[in-house]
Amino acid sequence: MRGLMQDWPMLCHRIIDHAAMVHGEREVVTRSVEGPIHRTNYAEIRARALKVSQRLDREGIALGDRVATIAWNTWRHLEAWYGIMGIGAICHTVNPRLFPEQIAWIINHAEDRIVMTDLTFIPLLEKLADKLPSVERYIIFTDKAHMPQTALKNAVAYEDWIAEVDGDFTWKTFDENTAAAMCYTSGTTGDPKGVLYSHRSNVLHSMMANNGDALGATSKDTMLPVVPLFHANSWGIAFSAPAMGTKLVMPGAKLDGASVYELLDTENVTYTAGVPTVWLMLLQHMEKQHATLPHLKVVICGGSAMPRSMIKAFDDMGIEVRHAWGMTEMSPIGTVGALQSYYSNLTGEAKLDILQMQGYAPFMVEMKITDDAGRRLPWDGKTYGRLKVRGPAVSGAYYRVKDNILDDEGYFDTGDVATIDQHGYMRITDRSKDVIKSGGEWISSIDLENLAVGHPMVAEAAVIGVHHPKWDERPLLIVQLKQGNTATREDILKYMEGKIAKWWMPDDVVFVDSIPHTATGKILKTALRDQFKTYSLPTAAA
Amino acid sequence: MRGLMQDWPMLCHRIIDHAAMVHGEREVVTRSVEGPIHRTNYAEIRARALKVSQRLDREGIALGDRVATIAWNTWRHLEAWYGIMGIGAICHTVNPRLFPEQIAWIINHAEDRIVMTDLTFIPLLEKLADKLPSVERYIIFTDKAHMPQTALKNAVAYEDWIAEVDGDFTWKTFDENTAAAMCYTSGTTGDPKGVLYSHRSNVLHSMMANNGDALGATSKDTMLPVVPLFHANSWGIAFSAPAMGTKLVMPGAKLDGASVYELLDTENVTYTAGVPTVWLMLLQHMEKQHATLPHLKVVICGGSAMPRSMIKAFDDMGIEVRHAWGMTEMSPIGTVGALQSYYSNLTGEAKLDILQMQGYAPFMVEMKITDDAGRRLPWDGKTYGRLKVRGPAVSGAYYRVKDNILDDEGYFDTGDVATIDQHGYMRITDRSKDVIKSGGEWISSIDLENLAVGHPMVAEAAVIGVHHPKWDERPLLIVQLKQGNTATREDILKYMEGKIAKWWMPDDVVFVDSIPHTATGKILKTALRDQFKTYSLPTAAA
């Protein structure tokens, strides 16, 4: 028997409708790419998003068409976002920090018909335009006064473009499983893979994010997402903030410590979200200026692990740090590290131990850890396993890729290796392709790297598994020393001794001039594995 | 184009799965019907709910079958709740406070196959049993030691009944639109009407309830739902608390001031929810005992309007009052009165003015006010209109009733008359059937009643519209004086003068010995309208 409640499809534009009706005067403040601070509100954002929809409709963009954005966090980007989705087109956020050839590959794979972009990225796109046959026109997020000369096809200033319509338009309606947005992940190997969010998944993710233990901002809060809209929907904040009526502060192109600090301070921001690099710059700026942020309540930190010293720095200022973990394939929230009641009375190092974990899954994310054979492993905080996830905002497939990416229980393998404790707190210990499998046991390359960089002479460290006749694989530590410093193999190993299990100790240490990185700043272990493919460990001969 | 996220149906038992996995040790504390305080946790609740599912399955209960509960808020009721829904059967919560003949009518209309009940209600059911042909067996929420002799068909103690299975069982899976629960509304006229919740609507409602501006409890909070599970799922708390890992305190059969106070105090409750009568009893108890509740942060008050003095009493103690409005047909949350940023700096009377309104709709409830012709009216805080609502947890139809209950935009008419201000704050001014239509303008019967009861001699007041040759209808004030007191028509009218618009003044006052009520304590205006059908107003002759 079916229930008799209303059929009310979860569509993204219902979020901005709600914001405009109930929180219409709540501000959206942006450091514009042109320079000045710009102020608008949710009612105006909705009105202009409707113009975007109407103008796209006139342009011939329809249900299922892809429209790319390569842009900073601004009010115009937010309007375009809802405007694109509001007619059932797909908002494809492209990360401008990728290598140009990756950007071209992604736009071609998505077959984007329109590219909306900031002044910042015109030179980049002018170089690529010849290789982008599907793109019919470029819309530049600016006005006539700031519009430059450009060879980009049918280029037009956004303000001129939307001025051609009157906004008397109604959102289209369609099934809630319709694709709403698209974001490519670029790993260290293979082609980028397209994640295709649905209206349903975006709406559910925003509701999940708005519980008090996840992002948890309210209508009285002000949120500054430093994390860009092109990073998995800025962790969903472009949906969750308007759904709650949270005031939004958008940092535009300036993500340095001084600029972020200024906005946090002048706009009385209470919640902010971003990656560790951003917080490092902010903390350095604040230390230099002896600055404080009395209004700031919560810092959400994801993207990569937050150093303990950084957690402590915020905690010492009375600012709650919530370590978050997720991935593009998860919309992206997987876990958030708010303190559960069991841990809420902890102080000092014990508290930092918990805050340094990646947190626990909110309702609608299901997690398990398994061994290589897929058998579930216990949640004891010690046992490592492959981290697998399930939920309505988790990928079930990639765009135009036939491979089945789910196991027989419907879980997606995150590619991470993790422990989970009895309260569901998860700790990433490694990437599954980087973990070193020594005699059937797993050694975390990340733990060894984190330990090695603690040595005062070490600038950066990478650990890879190298073939070993007896143990299958053993860890090789690759070290880049700080400029002008020296250290021996023995110095490094001695430093590590006693701090980890004996069988975890690297079998050898090699020194290199530089460690290779991906476009997004991660260690390129595939290159290191190639380089040391035939490396013979001293222990292998024994 | 469809999005490529996972197919993850929203099923109620996924909530208790989540609670057991991530918040398994969080307590559920009950004042048992037998007397003592009982302590369990979410992991145990889930394990025993699975036994209920398994045992019902063995009983032959299957997808779509109705299982009634007539019971207080206890851990066993919660287990039964998830156990019934977990096999796709429908948990039909019956309100024991209805007239016995209404209870029989409802059980027969629902064709309940099993009734689960507390010791309290055995005498009531023994009287009705002959009239309940669909009921195959009665399960009493108790153990062998407390099980009385009873003539109820196949009666068995719950603990004995679930002890017959081992709990090695898996929830059934089905479409998320499958009916999960059922609750009848009983108006003042006509037969009760069955609201049929789906798994989808229950899950979405729980996520909506868990935003910080709605119920907003977190995993660190403790929630005491005084509002019973048979009142629209205890406002969804039976779902929202486990979804967040909020500790639950269940009051069982004792809802008096001293008993509720004791649980709030000893269990360090931070959130509680109930109707004004309960809070009145609590406040009276606290005043008498000079008692405080330092842990209590939020009181959610719904069911009927909260008197201003009560709001002030909690506010003076530093306890946040959230006025909520909803109805069984809304799962039930419609609006919650948390303060938006615009209002958050108000103090004194201005703050009470806002808190006394019913609050604003969270995302997923859409509201409009219209005139009788269905035209939308402005949100200016002054204009009255019929309040209509739309959303995924709002009724689209009643059980086994063919009538279309939605307008052409898909909105459900709440039967209330309300104003909405520019920030979405709604204020109920009347029931649409009670509003007095005087020369095309509306006069709120409730506002007049609230004013009249302010007179020191008045015990209760009711206002109805009476036919008038010129104005169509004019208000008649019906007064029941406090015992031993006297007052004249002129005394009362003089007291009201100047406090309302002149044309709102009642055309006459009549005194009665007692004002009739419904089973749930509301003024029975249909009876009054019958009684005064031919009443001739003094102004009518003029």
Short mmCIF file of C-alpha atoms in Angstrom, two decimals, chain B residues 256-489:
data_model
loop_
_atom_site.label_atom_id
_atom_site.label_comp_id
_atom_site.label_asym_id
_atom_site.label_seq_id
_atom_site.Cartn_x
_atom_site.Cartn_y
_atom_site.Cartn_z
CA ASP B 256 1.65 15.57 35.50
CA GLY B 257 3.90 18.47 36.47
CA ALA B 258 5.84 16.66 39.20
CA SER B 259 6.53 13.56 37.08
CA VAL B 260 7.61 15.53 34.01
CA TYR B 261 9.77 17.80 36.16
CA GLU B 262 11.47 14.85 37.80
CA LEU B 263 12.52 13.36 34.44
CA LEU B 264 13.60 16.73 33.01
CA ASP B 265 15.74 17.25 36.09
CA THR B 266 17.28 13.83 36.76
CA GLU B 267 18.03 13.05 33.12
CA ASN B 268 19.49 16.51 32.35
CA VAL B 269 17.02 17.02 29.52
CA THR B 270 17.96 19.84 27.11
CA TYR B 271 14.98 19.75 24.70
CA THR B 272 11.37 18.96 25.40
CA ALA B 273 8.16 19.12 23.41
CA GLY B 274 4.49 19.14 24.33
CA VAL B 275 1.18 20.97 24.50
CA PRO B 276 0.44 24.07 26.66
CA THR B 277 -1.51 22.09 29.28
CA VAL B 278 1.61 20.10 30.10
CA TRP B 279 3.75 23.22 30.44
CA LEU B 280 1.13 24.86 32.63
CA MET B 281 1.28 21.89 35.00
CA LEU B 282 5.08 21.94 34.91
CA LEU B 283 5.31 25.67 35.62
CA GLN B 284 2.82 25.40 38.50
CA HIS B 285 4.85 22.57 39.99
CA MET B 286 8.13 24.46 39.61
CA GLU B 287 6.69 27.60 41.15
CA LYS B 288 5.35 25.71 44.14
CA GLN B 289 8.64 23.89 44.70
CA HIS B 290 10.90 26.84 43.79
CA ALA B 291 12.49 24.42 41.37
CA THR B 292 14.80 25.21 38.45
CA LEU B 293 15.88 23.37 35.30
CA PRO B 294 19.38 24.60 34.53
CA HIS B 295 20.00 22.04 31.77
CA LEU B 296 16.83 22.72 29.82
CA LYS B 297 17.57 24.81 26.71
CA VAL B 298 14.50 24.58 24.46
CA VAL B 299 10.79 24.02 25.04
CA ILE B 300 8.80 23.28 21.91
CA CYS B 301 5.13 24.03 22.33
CA GLY B 302 2.41 23.08 19.90
CA GLY B 303 -1.07 21.59 19.69
CA SER B 304 -2.71 24.85 20.61
CA ALA B 305 -1.58 28.43 21.11
CA MET B 306 0.77 29.09 24.02
CA PRO B 307 -0.40 31.85 26.37
CA ARG B 308 1.89 34.87 26.48
CA SER B 309 2.40 34.53 30.22
CA MET B 310 3.72 31.01 29.71
CA ILE B 311 6.16 32.11 27.03
CA LYS B 312 7.36 34.83 29.37
CA ALA B 313 7.76 32.40 32.28
CA PHE B 314 10.13 30.19 30.26
CA ASP B 315 11.90 33.14 28.67
CA ASP B 316 12.53 34.62 32.13
CA MET B 317 14.22 31.35 33.13
CA GLY B 318 16.51 31.64 30.09
CA ILE B 319 14.77 28.75 28.35
CA GLU B 320 14.14 29.27 24.65
CA VAL B 321 10.48 28.79 23.73
CA ARG B 322 9.71 27.63 20.22
CA HIS B 323 6.09 27.92 19.35
CA ALA B 324 5.26 25.31 16.74
CA TRP B 325 2.23 24.78 14.59
CA GLY B 326 1.28 21.80 12.53
CA MET B 327 -1.34 19.17 12.05
CA THR B 328 -1.66 15.41 11.71
CA GLU B 329 -1.90 15.98 7.96
CA MET B 330 1.56 17.62 8.05
CA SER B 331 3.48 14.81 9.84
CA PRO B 332 2.97 17.27 11.73
CA ILE B 333 5.45 20.16 11.58
CA GLY B 334 4.24 23.21 9.67
CA THR B 335 6.04 26.12 11.31
CA VAL B 336 8.47 26.60 14.18
CA GLY B 337 9.04 29.91 15.90
CA ALA B 338 12.82 30.06 16.32
CA LEU B 339 13.98 33.66 16.05
CA GLN B 340 15.42 34.66 12.70
CA SER B 341 18.29 37.13 12.65
CA TYR B 342 15.92 40.07 12.15
CA TYR B 343 14.23 39.36 15.42
CA SER B 344 17.09 37.95 17.43
CA ASN B 345 17.97 41.19 19.21
CA LEU B 346 14.44 41.94 20.40
CA THR B 347 13.69 42.01 24.10
CA GLY B 348 10.67 42.43 26.35
CA GLU B 349 7.20 42.74 24.88
CA ALA B 350 8.49 43.04 21.31
CA LYS B 351 10.23 39.68 21.67
CA LEU B 352 7.09 38.10 23.15
CA ASP B 353 5.09 39.46 20.19
CA ILE B 354 7.27 37.41 17.85
CA LEU B 355 7.45 34.32 20.06
CA GLN B 356 3.67 34.28 20.32
CA MET B 357 3.34 33.85 16.57
CA GLN B 358 3.40 30.31 15.24
CA GLY B 359 6.77 30.72 13.52
CA TYR B 360 7.89 30.16 9.95
CA ALA B 361 7.97 27.16 7.65
CA PRO B 362 11.23 25.23 7.29
CA PHE B 363 12.43 24.21 3.83
CA MET B 364 10.03 21.51 2.53
CA VAL B 365 6.89 23.21 3.81
CA GLU B 366 5.41 25.74 1.40
CA MET B 367 2.63 28.04 2.63
CA LYS B 368 0.24 30.52 1.11
CA ILE B 369 -2.75 32.48 2.36
CA THR B 370 -5.66 33.06 0.02
CA ASP B 371 -9.08 34.63 -0.06
CA ASP B 372 -12.20 32.50 -0.51
CA ALA B 373 -11.69 32.57 -4.28
CA GLY B 374 -8.20 31.11 -3.95
CA ARG B 375 -6.30 34.31 -4.83
CA ARG B 376 -2.99 34.72 -2.98
CA LEU B 377 -2.93 37.40 -0.28
CA PRO B 378 0.12 39.47 0.70
CA TRP B 379 2.59 38.53 3.44
CA ASP B 380 2.27 41.78 5.38
CA GLY B 381 1.53 40.47 8.86
CA LYS B 382 -1.97 41.98 8.71
CA THR B 383 -3.99 40.43 5.92
CA TYR B 384 -5.94 37.34 6.98
CA GLY B 385 -6.42 34.43 4.65
CA ARG B 386 -7.06 30.74 4.43
CA LEU B 387 -3.80 28.99 5.23
CA LYS B 388 -2.81 26.38 2.62
CA VAL B 389 0.25 24.17 2.61
CA ARG B 390 2.27 21.97 0.28
CA GLY B 391 5.20 19.61 0.78
CA PRO B 392 6.45 16.02 0.72
CA ALA B 393 5.19 15.35 4.26
CA VAL B 394 1.74 16.93 3.73
CA SER B 395 -1.35 14.83 3.02
CA GLY B 396 -2.46 14.43 -0.56
CA ALA B 397 -5.55 12.36 0.28
CA TYR B 398 -7.25 10.58 3.18
CA TYR B 399 -7.42 6.83 3.58
CA ARG B 400 -10.37 5.35 1.68
CA VAL B 401 -11.84 8.80 0.96
CA LYS B 402 -12.17 9.65 -2.71
CA ASP B 403 -12.47 13.44 -2.37
CA ASN B 404 -9.73 15.58 -3.85
CA ILE B 405 -8.35 17.62 -0.96
CA LEU B 406 -5.81 19.71 -2.91
CA ASP B 407 -6.30 22.91 -4.86
CA ASP B 408 -5.10 23.27 -8.44
CA GLU B 409 -1.58 24.20 -7.26
CA GLY B 410 -1.45 21.08 -5.10
CA TYR B 411 -1.97 22.89 -1.78
CA PHE B 412 -3.92 21.43 1.15
CA ASP B 413 -6.31 23.76 2.97
CA THR B 414 -5.44 23.61 6.67
CA GLY B 415 -8.81 24.96 7.76
CA ASP B 416 -6.99 27.72 9.61
CA VAL B 417 -7.09 31.43 8.97
CA ALA B 418 -3.76 33.18 9.38
CA THR B 419 -1.57 36.17 8.67
CA ILE B 420 2.03 35.83 7.45
CA ASP B 421 4.60 38.61 7.84
CA GLN B 422 7.41 39.56 5.45
CA HIS B 423 9.81 37.12 7.12
CA GLY B 424 7.38 34.24 6.79
CA TYR B 425 6.18 34.28 10.42
CA MET B 426 2.66 32.97 10.53
CA ARG B 427 -0.02 33.77 13.09
CA ILE B 428 -3.18 31.69 13.33
CA THR B 429 -6.12 34.00 13.82
CA ASP B 430 -8.96 31.53 13.59
CA ARG B 431 -10.34 28.34 12.15
CA SER B 432 -11.88 29.13 8.78
CA LYS B 433 -15.20 27.60 9.82
CA ASP B 434 -15.24 29.75 12.98
CA VAL B 435 -14.23 33.08 11.50
CA ILE B 436 -17.10 35.58 11.47
CA LYS B 437 -17.80 37.08 8.08
CA SER B 438 -19.23 40.51 8.70
CA GLY B 439 -20.05 42.47 5.55
CA GLY B 440 -17.35 40.68 3.58
CA GLU B 441 -14.68 41.33 6.23
CA TRP B 442 -13.37 38.66 8.59
CA ILE B 443 -13.47 38.86 12.37
CA SER B 444 -11.36 36.40 14.36
CA SER B 445 -13.41 34.47 16.92
CA ILE B 446 -10.20 33.43 18.67
CA ASP B 447 -8.97 36.99 19.16
CA LEU B 448 -12.31 37.93 20.71
CA GLU B 449 -12.26 34.85 22.97
CA ASN B 450 -8.70 35.55 24.12
CA LEU B 451 -9.66 39.10 24.92
CA ALA B 452 -12.84 38.15 26.81
CA VAL B 453 -11.12 35.59 29.04
CA GLY B 454 -8.86 38.40 30.22
CA HIS B 455 -11.82 39.76 32.19
CA PRO B 456 -11.32 38.71 35.82
CA MET B 457 -14.79 37.19 36.16
CA VAL B 458 -14.71 35.11 32.98
CA ALA B 459 -13.81 31.40 33.17
CA GLU B 460 -14.18 30.61 29.47
CA ALA B 461 -15.48 32.40 26.41
CA ALA B 462 -16.64 31.30 22.96
CA VAL B 463 -17.51 33.48 20.00
CA ILE B 464 -19.70 32.38 17.10
CA GLY B 465 -21.15 34.14 14.12
CA VAL B 466 -24.91 34.65 14.21
CA HIS B 467 -27.06 35.62 11.25
CA HIS B 468 -27.55 39.34 10.74
CA PRO B 469 -29.86 40.79 8.07
CA LYS B 470 -27.48 43.58 7.09
CA TRP B 471 -23.96 42.23 7.79
CA ASP B 472 -24.64 38.57 7.06
CA GLU B 473 -22.94 37.53 10.32
CA ARG B 474 -22.10 39.33 13.54
CA PRO B 475 -20.20 38.00 16.59
CA LEU B 476 -22.07 36.64 19.61
CA LEU B 477 -19.97 36.27 22.75
CA ILE B 478 -20.87 33.29 24.93
CA VAL B 479 -19.46 33.49 28.44
CA GLN B 480 -19.08 31.05 31.28
CA LEU B 481 -18.33 32.98 34.48
CA LYS B 482 -16.00 31.78 37.20
CA GLN B 483 -17.91 29.96 39.90
CA GLY B 484 -19.51 32.33 42.37
CA ASN B 485 -18.82 35.42 40.27
CA THR B 486 -21.22 37.75 38.56
CA ALA B 487 -20.86 40.18 35.69
CA THR B 488 -23.22 41.91 33.29
CA ARG B 489 -23.26 42.14 29.49
#
